[in-house]
Amino acid sequence: DQQVKQNSPSLSVQEGRISILNCDYTNSMFDYFLWYKKYPAEGPTFLISISSIKDKNEDGRFTVFLNKSAKHLSLHIVPSQPGDSAVYFCAARSGGSNYKLTFGKGTLLTVNP
Amino acid sequence: ETGVTQSPTHLIKTRGQQVTLRCSSQSGHNTVSWYQQALGQGPQFIFQYYREEENGRGNFPPRFSGLQFPNYSSELNVNALELDDSALYLCASSSGGRNTDTQYFGPGTRLTVL
């Protein structure tokens, strides 16, 4: 049972346009969400996070939106750059004693020059 | 500030063997989490160590075990290796103690079991 789902395995956008990566979750106990970016042969790099008490968090070109009622979050990258090409993972965490992250399968973003 | 480091980078073992993977946490972090990432999948939580004690475990069998040392570095041990253990093993460190603490990942160890 996959509790965090990224239904688009890949996404291709033009440089300068907006990239929108989507993530759905099923576990109502999740209260903190994160996005990581991963290049080949490297570990995931933290991008941005959002607490369940918020509906938006912005950091430079990256904005994460959370819709709790729909159990959906999205990452917007504006403007997209070729260096943004990577696999993006959505991760979620529930309150509790071990703070483990539950990851989606990832979305490969390709930004074309 | 030193980031999370892992060793070795790559490892090849045969079925039935045992393996030890190592992780040095980021300076100032006292919590280490281990994840297994199979090909085409997202990372899956194995377990977490907080101040040298296991602080939670995912759905992995007991042949996956770990340690955390007083300097907060950590080891992941896997006994009786199986072919399905072939994966990228990721270590992540964090400050611990708060749900909002971000986990920072190392580059991973690529384990191949033949």
CSV table of C-alpha atoms in Angstrom, one decimal:
chain,number,residue,atom,x,y,z
A,1,ASP,CA,0.0,0.0,0.0
A,2,GLN,CA,1.7,3.1,-1.3
A,3,GLN,CA,0.9,6.0,1.1
A,4,VAL,CA,2.7,8.7,-1.0
A,5,LYS,CA,2.1,8.6,-4.7
A,6,GLN,CA,3.7,10.5,-7.5
A,7,ASN,CA,1.7,9.4,-10.5
A,8,SER,CA,3.8,11.1,-13.2
A,9,PRO,CA,7.0,9.1,-13.7
A,10,SER,CA,8.3,11.9,-16.0
A,11,LEU,CA,7.7,15.5,-17.0
A,12,SER,CA,9.3,17.6,-19.7
A,13,VAL,CA,9.2,21.4,-19.8
A,14,GLN,CA,10.9,24.2,-21.7
A,15,GLU,CA,13.5,26.4,-20.0
A,16,GLY,CA,11.8,29.5,-18.5
A,17,ARG,CA,8.4,27.9,-18.2
A,18,ILE,CA,6.7,26.6,-15.0
A,19,SER,CA,7.3,23.0,-13.8
A,20,ILE,CA,4.5,21.6,-11.7
A,21,LEU,CA,5.2,18.3,-9.9
A,22,ASN,CA,2.3,16.6,-8.1
A,23,CYS,CA,2.1,14.3,-5.1
A,24,ASP,CA,-0.9,12.6,-3.4
A,25,TYR,CA,-1.0,10.9,-0.1
A,26,THR,CA,-3.4,8.7,1.8
A,27,ASN,CA,-2.3,8.8,5.4
A,28,SER,CA,-4.2,11.4,7.4
A,29,MET,CA,-1.5,11.3,10.1
A,30,PHE,CA,1.1,12.9,7.8
A,31,ASP,CA,1.7,16.4,9.1
A,32,TYR,CA,4.9,17.5,7.5
A,33,PHE,CA,5.9,17.2,3.8
A,34,LEU,CA,9.2,17.7,2.0
A,35,TRP,CA,10.5,17.7,-1.5
A,36,TYR,CA,13.9,16.4,-2.4
A,37,LYS,CA,15.8,16.5,-5.7
A,38,LYS,CA,18.2,13.7,-6.7
A,39,TYR,CA,20.8,13.7,-9.4
A,40,PRO,CA,22.3,10.4,-10.6
A,41,ALA,CA,25.0,9.0,-8.3
A,42,GLU,CA,24.2,11.5,-5.6
A,43,GLY,CA,21.9,11.4,-2.5
A,44,PRO,CA,18.7,13.3,-2.3
A,45,THR,CA,19.1,17.0,-1.7
A,46,PHE,CA,16.5,18.8,0.4
A,47,LEU,CA,14.6,21.5,-1.5
A,48,ILE,CA,11.6,22.8,0.5
A,49,SER,CA,9.1,21.6,3.1
A,50,ILE,CA,5.7,22.5,4.4
A,51,SER,CA,3.9,21.9,7.6
A,52,SER,CA,0.3,20.7,7.5
A,53,ILE,CA,-0.9,23.9,9.2
A,54,LYS,CA,0.1,25.9,6.2
A,55,ASP,CA,-1.1,25.8,2.6
A,56,LYS,CA,1.9,27.4,0.9
A,57,ASN,CA,5.6,27.8,1.4
A,58,GLU,CA,7.9,29.7,-1.0
A,59,ASP,CA,11.6,29.7,-1.3
A,60,GLY,CA,13.0,31.6,-4.3
A,61,ARG,CA,11.9,29.8,-7.5
A,62,PHE,CA,10.3,27.0,-5.6
A,63,THR,CA,6.8,27.0,-4.1
A,64,VAL,CA,5.0,24.1,-2.4
A,65,PHE,CA,1.2,24.1,-2.2
A,66,LEU,CA,-0.7,21.8,0.2
A,67,ASN,CA,-4.4,21.0,-0.1
A,68,LYS,CA,-5.1,18.9,3.0
A,69,SER,CA,-8.7,18.2,2.1
A,70,ALA,CA,-7.6,16.7,-1.2
A,71,LYS,CA,-4.5,15.1,0.4
A,72,HIS,CA,-2.5,16.7,-2.4
A,73,LEU,CA,0.6,18.7,-2.7
A,74,SER,CA,2.5,20.2,-5.6
A,75,LEU,CA,5.9,21.8,-6.2
A,76,HIS,CA,6.1,24.7,-8.6
A,77,ILE,CA,9.4,25.7,-10.1
A,78,VAL,CA,9.4,29.1,-11.9
A,79,PRO,CA,11.2,29.8,-14.1
A,80,SER,CA,12.5,26.3,-14.9
A,81,GLN,CA,16.2,26.0,-15.7
A,82,PRO,CA,18.2,23.1,-17.3
A,83,GLY,CA,20.0,22.6,-14.1
A,84,ASP,CA,16.7,21.6,-12.5
A,85,SER,CA,16.7,18.4,-14.5
A,86,ALA,CA,16.7,15.7,-11.9
A,87,VAL,CA,14.4,13.2,-10.1
A,88,TYR,CA,12.1,14.9,-7.6
A,89,PHE,CA,10.8,13.0,-4.6
A,90,CYS,CA,7.9,13.9,-2.5
A,91,ALA,CA,8.2,12.7,1.1
A,92,ALA,CA,5.9,12.8,4.1
A,93,ARG,CA,6.3,12.4,7.8
A,94,SER,CA,3.8,11.7,10.6
A,95,GLY,CA,4.2,12.9,14.1
A,96,GLY,CA,5.5,10.4,16.5
A,97,SER,CA,8.7,9.0,17.9
A,98,ASN,CA,10.7,8.1,14.9
A,99,TYR,CA,10.0,10.8,12.3
A,100,LYS,CA,10.6,8.4,9.4
A,101,LEU,CA,10.1,9.7,5.9
A,102,THR,CA,7.7,8.0,3.5
A,103,PHE,CA,8.7,8.7,-0.1
A,104,GLY,CA,6.9,8.6,-3.4
A,105,LYS,CA,8.6,6.9,-6.4
A,106,GLY,CA,9.8,10.1,-7.9
A,107,THR,CA,9.2,12.2,-11.0
A,108,LEU,CA,12.0,12.7,-13.6
A,109,LEU,CA,11.9,16.3,-14.6
A,110,THR,CA,13.7,17.3,-17.8
A,111,VAL,CA,14.1,21.0,-18.6
A,112,ASN,CA,14.9,21.6,-22.3
A,113,PRO,CA,17.0,24.6,-23.3
B,1,GLU,CA,30.4,22.3,8.2
B,2,THR,CA,30.9,18.7,6.9
B,3,GLY,CA,28.0,17.0,5.2
B,4,VAL,CA,26.9,13.4,5.5
B,5,THR,CA,29.4,10.9,4.2
B,6,GLN,CA,29.1,7.2,3.5
B,7,SER,CA,31.5,4.4,2.8
B,8,PRO,CA,32.1,2.5,0.7
B,9,THR,CA,30.7,4.0,-2.5
B,10,HIS,CA,30.1,0.7,-4.2
B,11,LEU,CA,30.2,-2.9,-2.9
B,12,ILE,CA,29.7,-6.3,-4.5
B,13,LYS,CA,28.8,-9.3,-2.4
B,14,THR,CA,27.5,-12.8,-3.0
B,15,ARG,CA,24.3,-14.3,-1.6
B,16,GLY,CA,24.6,-15.4,2.0
B,17,GLN,CA,27.5,-13.0,2.9
B,18,GLN,CA,27.3,-10.2,5.4
B,19,VAL,CA,28.0,-6.5,4.8
B,20,THR,CA,28.6,-3.4,6.9
B,21,LEU,CA,27.9,0.0,5.6
B,22,ARG,CA,29.1,3.2,7.3
B,23,CYS,CA,27.8,6.7,7.7
B,24,SER,CA,29.2,9.8,9.3
B,25,SER,CA,26.5,12.3,10.2
B,26,GLN,CA,26.6,16.0,9.6
B,27,SER,CA,28.3,18.1,12.2
B,28,GLY,CA,25.9,18.9,15.1
B,29,HIS,CA,23.4,16.1,14.2
B,30,ASN,CA,22.6,13.4,16.7
B,31,THR,CA,20.1,11.4,14.7
B,32,VAL,CA,20.8,9.0,11.8
B,33,SER,CA,18.2,7.3,9.6
B,34,TRP,CA,18.9,4.5,7.0
B,35,TYR,CA,16.9,4.0,3.8
B,36,GLN,CA,17.0,1.4,1.0
B,37,GLN,CA,16.3,2.6,-2.5
B,38,ALA,CA,15.6,-0.1,-5.0
B,39,LEU,CA,15.8,0.7,-8.7
B,40,GLY,CA,12.9,2.8,-9.9
B,41,GLN,CA,11.5,3.2,-6.3
B,42,GLY,CA,11.6,5.9,-3.7
B,43,PRO,CA,13.8,5.4,-0.6
B,44,GLN,CA,12.3,3.1,2.0
B,45,PHE,CA,12.9,3.6,5.7
B,46,ILE,CA,14.9,0.9,7.4
B,47,PHE,CA,15.5,2.3,10.9
B,48,GLN,CA,16.6,5.4,12.8
B,49,TYR,CA,19.1,5.9,15.6
B,50,TYR,CA,18.8,8.8,18.1
B,51,ARG,CA,21.6,9.2,20.6
B,52,GLU,CA,22.8,5.6,20.2
B,53,GLU,CA,19.4,4.0,20.6
B,54,GLU,CA,17.1,2.6,17.9
B,55,ASN,CA,14.3,5.1,17.6
B,56,GLY,CA,12.0,3.3,15.1
B,57,ARG,CA,12.1,0.6,12.5
B,58,GLY,CA,10.5,0.1,9.1
B,59,ASN,CA,9.3,-3.2,7.6
B,60,PHE,CA,12.7,-4.9,7.3
B,61,PRO,CA,13.7,-8.3,8.7
B,62,PRO,CA,16.0,-8.6,11.8
B,63,ARG,CA,18.9,-9.5,9.5
B,64,PHE,CA,19.1,-5.7,9.0
B,65,SER,CA,20.7,-4.3,12.1
B,66,GLY,CA,22.5,-1.1,13.1
B,67,LEU,CA,24.6,0.7,15.5
B,68,GLN,CA,25.2,4.3,16.4
B,69,PHE,CA,28.4,5.4,18.1
B,70,PRO,CA,29.1,8.1,20.7
B,71,ASN,CA,30.2,10.5,17.9
B,72,TYR,CA,26.8,9.8,16.2
B,73,SER,CA,28.3,8.0,13.2
B,74,SER,CA,26.4,4.8,12.3
B,75,GLU,CA,26.7,1.4,10.8
B,76,LEU,CA,24.1,-0.7,8.9
B,77,ASN,CA,24.7,-4.4,9.0
B,78,VAL,CA,23.0,-6.9,6.7
B,79,ASN,CA,23.4,-10.6,7.3
B,80,ALA,CA,22.6,-13.5,5.0
B,81,LEU,CA,22.4,-11.3,1.9
B,82,GLU,CA,19.8,-12.0,-0.7
B,83,LEU,CA,19.6,-10.9,-4.3
B,84,ASP,CA,16.8,-8.5,-3.5
B,85,ASP,CA,19.1,-6.6,-1.1
B,86,SER,CA,20.8,-5.1,-4.2
B,87,ALA,CA,20.0,-1.4,-3.9
B,88,LEU,CA,21.3,2.0,-3.0
B,89,TYR,CA,21.6,2.4,0.8
B,90,LEU,CA,21.1,6.0,2.0
B,91,CYS,CA,22.0,7.5,5.3
B,92,ALA,CA,20.4,10.7,6.5
B,93,SER,CA,21.2,12.8,9.5
B,94,SER,CA,19.2,15.3,11.4
B,95,SER,CA,19.2,17.3,14.6
B,96,GLY,CA,16.6,15.1,16.2
B,97,GLY,CA,13.9,15.9,18.7
B,98,ARG,CA,11.5,17.7,16.5
B,99,ASN,CA,9.2,16.6,13.8
B,100,THR,CA,10.2,19.5,11.6
B,101,ASP,CA,13.9,18.7,11.6
B,102,THR,CA,15.1,18.2,8.0
B,103,GLN,CA,17.0,15.0,7.2
B,104,TYR,CA,20.1,15.5,5.1
B,105,PHE,CA,21.2,12.6,2.9
B,106,GLY,CA,24.6,11.2,2.1
B,107,PRO,CA,25.6,10.1,-1.4
B,108,GLY,CA,24.7,6.5,-0.7
B,109,THR,CA,26.4,3.1,-1.0
B,110,ARG,CA,25.5,1.0,-4.1
B,111,LEU,CA,25.3,-2.7,-3.0
B,112,THR,CA,25.2,-5.4,-5.6
B,113,VAL,CA,24.4,-9.0,-4.5
B,114,LEU,CA,25.3,-11.7,-6.9
